[in-house]
Tab-separated table of N, CA and C in Angstrom:
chain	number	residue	atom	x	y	z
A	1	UNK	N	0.854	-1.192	0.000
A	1	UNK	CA	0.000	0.000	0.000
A	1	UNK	C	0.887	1.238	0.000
A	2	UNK	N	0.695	2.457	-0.823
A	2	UNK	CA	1.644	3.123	-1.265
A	2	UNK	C	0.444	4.198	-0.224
A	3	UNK	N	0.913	5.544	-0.014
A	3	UNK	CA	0.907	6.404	0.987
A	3	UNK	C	-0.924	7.943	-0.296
A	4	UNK	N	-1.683	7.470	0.299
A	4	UNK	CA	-2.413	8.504	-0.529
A	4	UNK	C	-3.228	9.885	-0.146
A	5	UNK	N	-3.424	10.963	-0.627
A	5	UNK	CA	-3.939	12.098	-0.277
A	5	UNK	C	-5.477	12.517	-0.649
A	6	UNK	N	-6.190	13.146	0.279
A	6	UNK	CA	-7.042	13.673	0.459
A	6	UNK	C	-7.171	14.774	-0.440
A	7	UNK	N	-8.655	15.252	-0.729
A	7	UNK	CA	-8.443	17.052	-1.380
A	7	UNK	C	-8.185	17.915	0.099
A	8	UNK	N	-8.275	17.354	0.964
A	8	UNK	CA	-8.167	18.379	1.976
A	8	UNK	C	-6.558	18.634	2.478
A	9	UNK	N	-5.843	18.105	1.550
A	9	UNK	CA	-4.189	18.371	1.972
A	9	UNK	C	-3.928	17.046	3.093
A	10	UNK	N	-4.742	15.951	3.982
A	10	UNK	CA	-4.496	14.956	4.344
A	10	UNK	C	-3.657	14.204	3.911
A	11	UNK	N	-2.767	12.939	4.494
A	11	UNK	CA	-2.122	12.038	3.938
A	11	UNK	C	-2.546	11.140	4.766
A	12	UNK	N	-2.252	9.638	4.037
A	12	UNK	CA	-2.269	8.403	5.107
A	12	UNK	C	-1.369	7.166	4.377
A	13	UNK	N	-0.892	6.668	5.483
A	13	UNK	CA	0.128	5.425	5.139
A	13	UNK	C	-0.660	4.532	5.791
A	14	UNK	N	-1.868	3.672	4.522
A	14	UNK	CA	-2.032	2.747	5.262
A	14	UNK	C	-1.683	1.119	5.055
A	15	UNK	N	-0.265	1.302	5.073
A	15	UNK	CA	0.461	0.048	4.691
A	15	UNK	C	-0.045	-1.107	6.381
A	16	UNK	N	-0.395	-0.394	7.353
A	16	UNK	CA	-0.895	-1.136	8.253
A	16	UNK	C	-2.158	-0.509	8.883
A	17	UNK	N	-3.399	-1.458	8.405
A	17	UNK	CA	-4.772	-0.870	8.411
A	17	UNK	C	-4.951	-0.737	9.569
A	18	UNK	N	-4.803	-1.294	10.573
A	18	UNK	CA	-5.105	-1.418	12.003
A	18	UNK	C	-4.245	-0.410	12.708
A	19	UNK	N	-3.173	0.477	12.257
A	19	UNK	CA	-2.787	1.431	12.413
A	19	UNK	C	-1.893	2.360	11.627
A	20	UNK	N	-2.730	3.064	10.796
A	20	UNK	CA	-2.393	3.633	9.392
A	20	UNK	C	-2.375	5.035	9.903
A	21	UNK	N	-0.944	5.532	9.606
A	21	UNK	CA	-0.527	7.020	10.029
A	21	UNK	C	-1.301	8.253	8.865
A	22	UNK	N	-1.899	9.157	9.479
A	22	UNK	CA	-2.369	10.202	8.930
A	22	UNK	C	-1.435	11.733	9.643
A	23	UNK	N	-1.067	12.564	8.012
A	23	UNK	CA	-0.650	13.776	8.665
A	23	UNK	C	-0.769	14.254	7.638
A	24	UNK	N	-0.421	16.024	7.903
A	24	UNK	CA	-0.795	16.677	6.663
A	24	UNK	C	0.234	16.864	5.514
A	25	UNK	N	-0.051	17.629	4.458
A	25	UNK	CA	0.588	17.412	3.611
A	25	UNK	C	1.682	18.776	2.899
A	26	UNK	N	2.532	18.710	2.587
A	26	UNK	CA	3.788	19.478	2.015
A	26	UNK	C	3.297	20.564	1.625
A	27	UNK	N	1.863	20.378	0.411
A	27	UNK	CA	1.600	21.760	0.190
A	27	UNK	C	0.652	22.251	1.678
A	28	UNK	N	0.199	21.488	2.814
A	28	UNK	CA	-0.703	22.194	3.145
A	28	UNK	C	-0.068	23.123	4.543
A	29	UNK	N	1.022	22.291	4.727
A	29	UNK	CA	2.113	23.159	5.853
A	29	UNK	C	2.839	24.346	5.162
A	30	UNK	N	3.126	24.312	3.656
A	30	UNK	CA	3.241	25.512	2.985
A	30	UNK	C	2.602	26.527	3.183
A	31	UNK	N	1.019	26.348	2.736
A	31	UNK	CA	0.086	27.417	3.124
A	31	UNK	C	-0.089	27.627	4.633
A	32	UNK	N	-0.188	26.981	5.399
A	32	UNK	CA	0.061	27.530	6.586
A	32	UNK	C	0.952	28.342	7.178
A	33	UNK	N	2.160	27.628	6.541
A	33	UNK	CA	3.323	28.779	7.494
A	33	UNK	C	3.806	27.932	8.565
A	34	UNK	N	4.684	28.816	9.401
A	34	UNK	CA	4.919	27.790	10.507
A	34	UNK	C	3.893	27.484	11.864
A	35	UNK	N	3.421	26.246	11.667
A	35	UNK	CA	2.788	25.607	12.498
A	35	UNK	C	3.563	25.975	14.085
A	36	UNK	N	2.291	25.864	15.287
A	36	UNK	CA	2.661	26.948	16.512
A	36	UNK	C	1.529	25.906	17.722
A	37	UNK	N	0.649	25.205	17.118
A	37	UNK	CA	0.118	24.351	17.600
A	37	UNK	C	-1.140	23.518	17.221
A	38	UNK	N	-1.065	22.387	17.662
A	38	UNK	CA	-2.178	20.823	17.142
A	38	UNK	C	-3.235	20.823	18.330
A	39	UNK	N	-4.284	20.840	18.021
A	39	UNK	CA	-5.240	19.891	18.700
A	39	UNK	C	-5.020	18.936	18.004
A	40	UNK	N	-4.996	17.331	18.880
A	40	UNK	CA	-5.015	16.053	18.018
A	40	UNK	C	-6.706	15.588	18.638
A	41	UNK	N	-6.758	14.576	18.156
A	41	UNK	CA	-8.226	13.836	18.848
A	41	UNK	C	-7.528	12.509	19.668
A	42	UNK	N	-9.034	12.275	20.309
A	42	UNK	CA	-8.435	11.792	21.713
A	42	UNK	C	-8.501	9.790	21.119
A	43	UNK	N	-7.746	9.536	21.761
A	43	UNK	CA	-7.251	8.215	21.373
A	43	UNK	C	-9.102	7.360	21.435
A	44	UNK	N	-9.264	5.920	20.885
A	44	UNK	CA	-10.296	5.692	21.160
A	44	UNK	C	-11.287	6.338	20.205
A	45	UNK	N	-11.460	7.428	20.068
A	45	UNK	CA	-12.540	8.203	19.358
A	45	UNK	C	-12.703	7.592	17.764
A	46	UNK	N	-14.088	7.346	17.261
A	46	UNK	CA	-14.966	7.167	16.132
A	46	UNK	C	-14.704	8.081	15.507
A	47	UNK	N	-14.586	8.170	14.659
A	47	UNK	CA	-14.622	9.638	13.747
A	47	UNK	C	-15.091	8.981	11.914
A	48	UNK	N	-16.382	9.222	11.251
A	48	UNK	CA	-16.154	9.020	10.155
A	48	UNK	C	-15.492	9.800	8.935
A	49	UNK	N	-15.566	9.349	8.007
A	49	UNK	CA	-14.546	9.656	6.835
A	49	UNK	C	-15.315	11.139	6.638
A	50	UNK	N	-13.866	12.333	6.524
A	50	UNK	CA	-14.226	13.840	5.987
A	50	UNK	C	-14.540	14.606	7.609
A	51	UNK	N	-14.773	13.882	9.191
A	51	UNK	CA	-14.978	14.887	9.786
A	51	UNK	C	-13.590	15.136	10.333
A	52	UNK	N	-13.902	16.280	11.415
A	52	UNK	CA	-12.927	17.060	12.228
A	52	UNK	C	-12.268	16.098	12.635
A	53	UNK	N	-11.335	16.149	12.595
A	53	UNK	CA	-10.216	15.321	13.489
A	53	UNK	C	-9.525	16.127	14.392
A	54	UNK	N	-9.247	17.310	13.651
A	54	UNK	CA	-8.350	18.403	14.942
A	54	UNK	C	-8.488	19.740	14.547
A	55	UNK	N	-7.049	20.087	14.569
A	55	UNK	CA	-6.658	21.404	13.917
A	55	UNK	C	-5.534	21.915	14.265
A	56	UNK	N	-5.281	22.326	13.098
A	56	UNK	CA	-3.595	22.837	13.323
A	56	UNK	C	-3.706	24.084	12.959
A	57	UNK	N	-2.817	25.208	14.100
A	57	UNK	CA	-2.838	26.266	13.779
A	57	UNK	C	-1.347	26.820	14.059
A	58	UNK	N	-0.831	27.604	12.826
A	58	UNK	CA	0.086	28.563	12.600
A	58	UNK	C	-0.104	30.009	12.807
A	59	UNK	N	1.368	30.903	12.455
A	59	UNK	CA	1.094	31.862	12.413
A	59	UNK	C	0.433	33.059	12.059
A	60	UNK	N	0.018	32.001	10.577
A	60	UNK	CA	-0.921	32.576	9.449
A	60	UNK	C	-2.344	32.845	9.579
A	61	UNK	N	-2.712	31.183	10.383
A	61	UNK	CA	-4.360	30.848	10.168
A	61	UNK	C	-4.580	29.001	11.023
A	62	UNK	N	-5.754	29.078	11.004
A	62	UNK	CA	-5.623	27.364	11.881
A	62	UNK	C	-6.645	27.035	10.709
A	63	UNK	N	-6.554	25.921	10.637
A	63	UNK	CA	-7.099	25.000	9.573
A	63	UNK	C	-7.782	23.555	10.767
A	64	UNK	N	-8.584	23.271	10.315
A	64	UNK	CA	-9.129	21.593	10.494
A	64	UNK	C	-8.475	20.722	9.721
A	65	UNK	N	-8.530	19.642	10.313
A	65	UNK	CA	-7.732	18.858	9.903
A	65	UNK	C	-8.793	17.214	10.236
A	66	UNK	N	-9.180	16.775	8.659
A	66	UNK	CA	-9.928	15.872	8.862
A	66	UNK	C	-9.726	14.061	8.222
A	67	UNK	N	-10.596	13.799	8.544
A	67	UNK	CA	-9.954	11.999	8.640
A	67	UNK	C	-10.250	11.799	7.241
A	68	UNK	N	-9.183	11.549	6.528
A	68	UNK	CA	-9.025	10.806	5.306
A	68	UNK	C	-10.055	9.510	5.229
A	69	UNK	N	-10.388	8.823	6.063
A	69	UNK	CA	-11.023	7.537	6.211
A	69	UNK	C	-11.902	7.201	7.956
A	70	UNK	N	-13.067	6.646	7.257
A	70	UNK	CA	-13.672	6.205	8.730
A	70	UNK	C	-12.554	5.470	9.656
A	71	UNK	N	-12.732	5.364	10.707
A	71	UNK	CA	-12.314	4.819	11.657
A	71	UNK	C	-11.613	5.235	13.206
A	72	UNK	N	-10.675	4.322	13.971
A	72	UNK	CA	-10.932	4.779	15.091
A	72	UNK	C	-9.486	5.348	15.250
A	73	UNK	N	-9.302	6.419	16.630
A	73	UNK	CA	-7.932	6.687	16.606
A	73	UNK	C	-7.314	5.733	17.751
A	74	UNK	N	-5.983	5.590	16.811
A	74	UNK	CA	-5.218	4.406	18.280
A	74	UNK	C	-4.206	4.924	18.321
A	75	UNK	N	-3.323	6.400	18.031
A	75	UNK	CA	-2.650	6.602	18.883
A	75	UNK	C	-2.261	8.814	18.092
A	76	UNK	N	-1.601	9.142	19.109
A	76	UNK	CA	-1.319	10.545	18.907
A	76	UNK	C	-0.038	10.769	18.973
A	77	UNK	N	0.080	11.478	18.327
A	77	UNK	CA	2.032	11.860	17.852
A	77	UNK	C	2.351	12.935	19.107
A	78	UNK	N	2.387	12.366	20.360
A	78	UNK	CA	2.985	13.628	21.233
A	78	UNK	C	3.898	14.373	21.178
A	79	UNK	N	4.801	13.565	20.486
A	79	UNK	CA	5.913	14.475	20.045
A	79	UNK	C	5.153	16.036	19.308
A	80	UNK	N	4.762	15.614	18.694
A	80	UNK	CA	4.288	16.818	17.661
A	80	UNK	C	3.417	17.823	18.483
A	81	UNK	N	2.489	17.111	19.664
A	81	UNK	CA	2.068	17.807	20.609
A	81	UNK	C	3.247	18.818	21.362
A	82	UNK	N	4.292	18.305	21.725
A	82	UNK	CA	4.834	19.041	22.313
A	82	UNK	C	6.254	19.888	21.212
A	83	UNK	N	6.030	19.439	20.315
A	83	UNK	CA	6.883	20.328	19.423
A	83	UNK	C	5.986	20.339	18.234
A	84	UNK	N	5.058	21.582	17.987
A	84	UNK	CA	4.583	21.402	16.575
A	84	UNK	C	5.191	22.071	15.693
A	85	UNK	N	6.091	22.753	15.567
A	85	UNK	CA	7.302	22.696	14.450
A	85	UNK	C	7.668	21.186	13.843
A	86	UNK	N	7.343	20.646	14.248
A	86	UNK	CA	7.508	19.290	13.339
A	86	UNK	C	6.854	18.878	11.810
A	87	UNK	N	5.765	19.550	12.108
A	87	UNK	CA	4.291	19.335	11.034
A	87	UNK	C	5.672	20.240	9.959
A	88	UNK	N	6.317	21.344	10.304
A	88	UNK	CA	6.755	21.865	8.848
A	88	UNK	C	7.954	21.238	8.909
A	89	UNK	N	9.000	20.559	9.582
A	89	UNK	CA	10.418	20.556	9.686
A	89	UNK	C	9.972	19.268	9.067
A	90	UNK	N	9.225	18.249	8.960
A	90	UNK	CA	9.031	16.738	8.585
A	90	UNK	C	7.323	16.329	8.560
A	91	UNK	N	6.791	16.847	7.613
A	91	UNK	CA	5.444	16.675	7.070
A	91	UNK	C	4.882	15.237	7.012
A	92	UNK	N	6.056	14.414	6.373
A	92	UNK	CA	5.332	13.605	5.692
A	92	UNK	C	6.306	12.180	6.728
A	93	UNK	N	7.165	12.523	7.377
A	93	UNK	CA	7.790	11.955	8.838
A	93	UNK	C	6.943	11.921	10.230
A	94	UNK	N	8.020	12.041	11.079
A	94	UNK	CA	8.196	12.720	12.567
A	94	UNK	C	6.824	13.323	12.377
A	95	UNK	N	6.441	14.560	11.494
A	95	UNK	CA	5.184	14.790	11.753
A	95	UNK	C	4.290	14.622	11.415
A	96	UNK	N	4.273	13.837	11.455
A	96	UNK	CA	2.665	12.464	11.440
A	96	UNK	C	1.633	12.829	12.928
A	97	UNK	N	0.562	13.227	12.878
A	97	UNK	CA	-0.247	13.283	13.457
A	97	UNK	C	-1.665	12.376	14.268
A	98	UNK	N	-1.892	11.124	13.898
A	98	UNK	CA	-2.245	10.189	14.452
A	98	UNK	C	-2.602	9.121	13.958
A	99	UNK	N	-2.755	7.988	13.880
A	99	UNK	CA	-2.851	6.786	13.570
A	99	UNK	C	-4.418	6.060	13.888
A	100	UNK	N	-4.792	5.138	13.032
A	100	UNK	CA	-6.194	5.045	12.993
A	100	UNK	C	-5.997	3.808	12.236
A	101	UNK	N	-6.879	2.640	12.992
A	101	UNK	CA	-7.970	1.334	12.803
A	101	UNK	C	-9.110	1.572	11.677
A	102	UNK	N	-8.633	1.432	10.314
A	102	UNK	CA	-9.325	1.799	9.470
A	102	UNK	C	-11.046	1.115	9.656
A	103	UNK	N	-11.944	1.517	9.448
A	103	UNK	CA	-13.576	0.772	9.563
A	103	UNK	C	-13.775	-0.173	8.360
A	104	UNK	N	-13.444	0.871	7.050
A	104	UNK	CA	-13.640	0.686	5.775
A	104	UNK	C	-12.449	0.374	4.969
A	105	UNK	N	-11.380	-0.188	4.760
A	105	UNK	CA	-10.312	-0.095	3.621
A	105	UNK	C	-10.937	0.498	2.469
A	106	UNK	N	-11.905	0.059	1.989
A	106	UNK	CA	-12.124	0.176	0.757
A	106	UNK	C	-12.468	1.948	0.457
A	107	UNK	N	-12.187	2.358	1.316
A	107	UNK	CA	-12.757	3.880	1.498
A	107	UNK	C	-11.314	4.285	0.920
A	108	UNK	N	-10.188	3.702	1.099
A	108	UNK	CA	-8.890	4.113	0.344
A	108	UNK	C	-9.182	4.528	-0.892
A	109	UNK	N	-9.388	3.838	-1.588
A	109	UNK	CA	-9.988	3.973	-2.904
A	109	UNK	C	-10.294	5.400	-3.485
A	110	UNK	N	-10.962	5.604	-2.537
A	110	UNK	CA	-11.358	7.460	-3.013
A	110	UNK	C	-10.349	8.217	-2.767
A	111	UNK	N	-9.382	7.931	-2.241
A	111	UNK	CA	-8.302	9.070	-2.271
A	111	UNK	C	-7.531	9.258	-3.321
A	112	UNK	N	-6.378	10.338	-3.896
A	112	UNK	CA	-5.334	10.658	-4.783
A	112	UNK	C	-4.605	9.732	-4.280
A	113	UNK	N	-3.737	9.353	-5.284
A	113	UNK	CA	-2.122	8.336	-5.418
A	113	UNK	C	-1.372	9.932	-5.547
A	114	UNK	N	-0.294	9.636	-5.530
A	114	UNK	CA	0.817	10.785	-4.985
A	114	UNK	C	0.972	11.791	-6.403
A	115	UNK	N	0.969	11.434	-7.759
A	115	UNK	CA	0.992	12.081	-8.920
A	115	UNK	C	-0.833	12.201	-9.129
A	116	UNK	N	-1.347	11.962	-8.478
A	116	UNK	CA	-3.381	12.396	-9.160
A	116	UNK	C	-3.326	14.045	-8.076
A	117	UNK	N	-2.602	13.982	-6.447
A	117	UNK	CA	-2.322	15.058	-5.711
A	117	UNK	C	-1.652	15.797	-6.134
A	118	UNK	N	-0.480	15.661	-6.548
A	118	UNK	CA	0.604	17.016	-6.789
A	118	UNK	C	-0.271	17.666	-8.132
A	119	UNK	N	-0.769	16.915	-8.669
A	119	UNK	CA	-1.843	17.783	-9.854
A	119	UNK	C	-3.126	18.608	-9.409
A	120	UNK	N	-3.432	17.870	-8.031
A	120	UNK	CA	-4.612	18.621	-7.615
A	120	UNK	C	-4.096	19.895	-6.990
A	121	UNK	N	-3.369	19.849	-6.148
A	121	UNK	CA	-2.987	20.892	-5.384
A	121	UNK	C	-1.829	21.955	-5.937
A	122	UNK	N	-1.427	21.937	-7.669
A	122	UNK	CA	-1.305	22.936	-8.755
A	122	UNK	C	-2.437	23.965	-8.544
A	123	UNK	N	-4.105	23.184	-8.447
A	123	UNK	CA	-4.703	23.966	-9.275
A	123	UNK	C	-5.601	24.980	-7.836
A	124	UNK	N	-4.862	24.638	-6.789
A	124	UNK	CA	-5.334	25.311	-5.520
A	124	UNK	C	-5.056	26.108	-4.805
């Protein structure tokens, strides 16, 4: 399973469904600026595909930040909690934002592959 994007600037690696890393994405820490702090969601929590998951806010502006895919969260990047300069120093690393027990795999499906994104987010 290769790593795919959301229109909402989301990413997810879900090479392991039962805990498939979601964080945001290169162009979307661009438009932000430097990130200054995360709400993450709380471990445990339901969340279906497209809602709030958090929000990350920079110097610029805070953005929501929502679940690429139904399912549950099983764990939070504290690191990133306690240093959110990470989200820009390592986007698509270290700052990874939380991990999630997919409901649906097949909900992958609807997302961009890494060249269908860098075309979307040209035109944004």
């Amino acid at each position: 399973m290769t790593v795919k994007f959301s229109k909402d600037h989301e990413w997810i690696n879900a090479a392991d469904t039962t805990a498939a890393v979601v964080g945001i994405t290169v162009h979307a820490q661009d438009a932000l600026g430097d990130v200054v702090f995360v709400d993450l969601p709380e471990v445990g929590q339901h969340l279906g595909q497209g809602a709030v998951a958090g929000v990350v806010e920079s110097v610029k502006a805070a953005a929501d930040i929502y679940m690429p895919v139904a399912g549950e969260v099983t764990e939070v990047n504290e690191a990133l909690r306690a240093d959110p300069s990470l989200a820009n120093s390592d986007p698509l690393g270290a700052g990874w934002f939380f991990k999630v027990r997919l409901s649906d795999p097949d909900e992958l499906d609807a997302l961009l592959d890494e060249a269908a994104y860098a075309a979307y987010a040209k035109t944004v």
